[in-house]
Short mmCIF file of C-alpha atoms in Angstrom, two decimals:
data_model
loop_
_atom_site.label_atom_id
_atom_site.label_comp_id
_atom_site.label_asym_id
_atom_site.label_seq_id
_atom_site.Cartn_x
_atom_site.Cartn_y
_atom_site.Cartn_z
CA UNK J 1377 -219.63 71.38 -128.42
CA UNK J 1378 -218.90 68.30 -126.36
CA UNK J 1379 -216.92 70.18 -123.70
CA UNK J 1380 -219.51 72.90 -123.09
CA UNK J 1381 -220.73 72.05 -119.60
CA UNK J 1382 -219.54 75.39 -118.23
CA UNK J 1383 -220.58 77.43 -121.27
CA UNK J 1384 -223.73 79.38 -120.47
CA UNK J 1385 -225.62 82.50 -121.42
CA UNK J 1386 -223.97 84.84 -123.87
CA UNK J 1387 -221.08 82.44 -124.44
CA UNK J 1388 -223.47 79.61 -125.35
CA UNK J 1389 -225.42 81.94 -127.62
CA UNK J 1390 -222.22 82.99 -129.40
CA UNK J 1391 -220.93 79.41 -129.65
CA UNK J 1392 -224.18 78.13 -131.15
CA UNK J 1393 -224.25 81.00 -133.62
CA UNK J 1394 -220.70 80.24 -134.74
CA UNK J 1395 -221.32 76.50 -135.03
CA UNK J 1396 -224.42 77.20 -137.11
CA UNK J 1397 -222.56 79.56 -139.45
CA UNK J 1398 -219.65 77.14 -139.87
CA UNK J 1399 -222.10 74.31 -140.56
CA UNK J 1400 -223.76 76.30 -143.32
CA UNK J 1401 -220.39 77.03 -144.91
CA UNK J 1402 -219.23 73.41 -144.96
CA UNK J 1403 -220.57 70.57 -147.04
CA UNK J 1404 -222.46 68.16 -144.78
CA UNK J 1405 -219.83 65.43 -145.32
CA UNK J 1406 -217.10 67.77 -144.04
CA UNK J 1407 -219.24 68.70 -141.04
CA UNK J 1408 -219.71 65.01 -140.27
CA UNK J 1409 -215.96 64.36 -140.55
CA UNK J 1410 -215.20 67.33 -138.27
CA UNK J 1411 -217.69 66.22 -135.60
CA UNK J 1412 -216.74 62.55 -135.78
CA UNK J 1413 -213.03 63.25 -136.21
CA UNK J 1414 -212.86 65.29 -133.02
CA UNK J 1415 -214.24 62.46 -130.92
CA UNK J 1416 -217.64 64.08 -130.47
CA UNK J 1417 -219.79 62.00 -132.82
CA UNK J 1418 -223.09 63.03 -134.36
CA UNK J 1419 -225.11 61.18 -131.72
CA UNK J 1420 -223.40 63.13 -128.90
CA UNK J 1421 -223.75 66.35 -130.89
CA UNK J 1422 -227.51 65.79 -131.20
CA UNK J 1423 -227.72 64.92 -127.51
CA UNK J 1424 -225.97 68.19 -126.66
CA UNK J 1425 -228.38 70.16 -128.85
CA UNK J 1426 -231.25 68.47 -127.01
CA UNK J 1427 -229.73 69.37 -123.64
CA UNK J 1428 -229.26 72.98 -124.70
CA UNK J 1429 -232.90 73.23 -125.81
CA UNK J 1430 -234.08 71.49 -122.65
CA UNK J 1431 -232.23 73.98 -120.45
CA UNK J 1432 -233.32 76.99 -122.51
CA UNK J 1433 -236.94 75.79 -122.47
CA UNK J 1434 -236.91 75.40 -118.69
CA UNK J 1435 -235.48 78.91 -118.34
CA UNK J 1436 -238.29 80.32 -120.51
CA UNK J 1437 -240.96 78.33 -118.68
CA UNK J 1438 -239.80 79.47 -115.25
CA UNK J 1439 -239.21 83.14 -116.05
CA UNK J 1440 -241.36 83.91 -119.14
CA UNK J 1441 -238.43 85.90 -120.48
CA UNK J 1442 -235.34 85.16 -122.46
CA UNK J 1443 -232.09 86.65 -121.27
CA UNK J 1444 -230.23 85.02 -124.19
CA UNK J 1445 -232.78 84.97 -126.98
CA UNK J 1446 -230.55 83.45 -129.66
CA UNK J 1447 -229.94 80.12 -127.93
CA UNK J 1448 -233.19 78.38 -128.87
CA UNK J 1449 -233.24 79.85 -132.40
CA UNK J 1450 -229.63 78.86 -133.16
CA UNK J 1451 -230.10 75.36 -131.73
CA UNK J 1452 -233.25 74.82 -133.80
CA UNK J 1453 -231.67 76.20 -136.96
CA UNK J 1454 -228.80 73.74 -136.40
CA UNK J 1455 -231.36 70.92 -136.09
CA UNK J 1456 -232.99 72.07 -139.34
CA UNK J 1457 -229.67 72.19 -141.18
CA UNK J 1458 -228.75 68.72 -139.93
CA UNK J 1459 -232.18 67.28 -140.80
CA UNK J 1460 -231.99 68.78 -144.30
CA UNK J 1461 -228.55 67.18 -144.64
CA UNK J 1462 -229.92 63.76 -143.70
CA UNK J 1463 -228.57 61.94 -146.78
CA UNK J 1464 -225.00 62.77 -145.68
CA UNK J 1465 -225.36 62.91 -141.88
CA UNK J 1466 -227.84 60.12 -141.07
CA UNK J 1467 -228.93 61.81 -137.84
CA UNK J 1468 -232.76 61.73 -138.00
CA UNK J 1469 -232.90 58.61 -135.81
CA UNK J 1470 -230.70 60.39 -133.24
CA UNK J 1471 -233.25 63.22 -133.13
CA UNK J 1472 -235.97 60.62 -132.60
CA UNK J 1473 -233.96 58.72 -129.94
CA UNK J 1474 -233.43 61.92 -127.94
CA UNK J 1475 -237.08 62.96 -128.35
CA UNK J 1476 -236.14 66.20 -130.07
CA UNK J 1477 -239.74 66.65 -131.26
CA UNK J 1478 -240.86 67.11 -127.63
CA UNK J 1479 -238.40 69.96 -127.10
CA UNK J 1480 -239.33 71.55 -130.42
CA UNK J 1481 -243.03 71.40 -129.51
CA UNK J 1482 -242.23 73.13 -126.23
CA UNK J 1483 -240.37 75.88 -128.09
CA UNK J 1484 -243.25 76.24 -130.52
CA UNK J 1485 -245.74 76.52 -127.63
CA UNK J 1486 -243.68 79.01 -125.59
CA UNK J 1487 -242.17 81.09 -128.41
CA UNK J 1488 -244.88 83.72 -128.31
CA UNK J 1489 -244.26 84.47 -124.63
CA UNK J 1490 -240.86 85.98 -125.27
CA UNK J 1491 -240.86 88.70 -127.90
CA UNK J 1492 -237.05 89.03 -127.61
CA UNK J 1493 -236.53 85.76 -129.49
CA UNK J 1494 -237.97 87.28 -132.66
CA UNK J 1495 -235.36 90.03 -132.81
CA UNK J 1496 -231.74 89.87 -133.94
CA UNK J 1497 -230.97 93.02 -132.03
CA UNK J 1498 -232.55 94.97 -129.23
CA UNK J 1499 -231.44 97.84 -127.08
CA UNK J 1500 -232.65 97.18 -123.58
CA UNK J 1501 -236.38 96.62 -123.93
CA UNK J 1502 -236.52 98.28 -127.35
CA UNK J 1503 -236.54 95.88 -130.32
CA UNK J 1504 -234.36 97.08 -133.18
CA UNK J 1505 -233.97 94.40 -135.88
CA UNK J 1506 -236.55 91.65 -136.36
CA UNK J 1507 -235.89 88.21 -137.88
CA UNK J 1508 -237.78 87.47 -141.08
CA UNK J 1509 -239.24 84.31 -139.51
CA UNK J 1510 -240.64 84.01 -136.00
CA UNK J 1511 -239.21 81.44 -133.60
CA UNK J 1512 -242.63 79.77 -133.60
CA UNK J 1513 -242.35 79.25 -137.39
CA UNK J 1514 -238.74 78.04 -137.13
CA UNK J 1515 -239.81 75.41 -134.58
CA UNK J 1516 -242.69 74.29 -136.84
CA UNK J 1517 -240.28 73.97 -139.77
CA UNK J 1518 -238.01 71.75 -137.66
CA UNK J 1519 -240.96 69.63 -136.56
CA UNK J 1520 -241.90 69.05 -140.20
CA UNK J 1521 -238.44 67.58 -140.84
CA UNK J 1522 -238.33 65.10 -137.95
CA UNK J 1523 -240.71 62.13 -138.09
CA UNK J 1524 -242.36 60.81 -134.95
CA UNK J 1525 -240.80 57.36 -135.21
CA UNK J 1526 -237.65 55.59 -136.35
CA UNK J 1527 -236.72 55.40 -140.00
CA UNK J 1528 -236.02 51.77 -140.93
CA UNK J 1529 -232.64 50.77 -142.22
CA UNK J 1530 -230.54 53.20 -140.22
#
């Protein structure tokens, strides 16, 4: 994910979805080795997730629509997986350093504006398959996992 400056839209949505699925298949230690072993590093990975959310949030704020509704959901689900894997990954302080809570709050506050983000599949303007959990709830779950200040000793 480090070399994704030119990846946008559908490609970013697909990439995030794949990274999330691979993460869930791997033990957290293997994920950490893969990220660190490829010269990316967990800190840079977290920074990239923050940048992706920041860009997606600004798109939602300026247009009140989501042309690529999976981007914010996949990024937040990756944050949740990483935060739940804290004992192996030690990335909570990175989330705090990059002010991830601010971007999650923005998602939580704007999630209800874009109905598309609550559906796995839609055909044009017709929703077809709804997620079990709203994006608003996913953002709240992520916020519950990330404290507002640094954890000592890390």
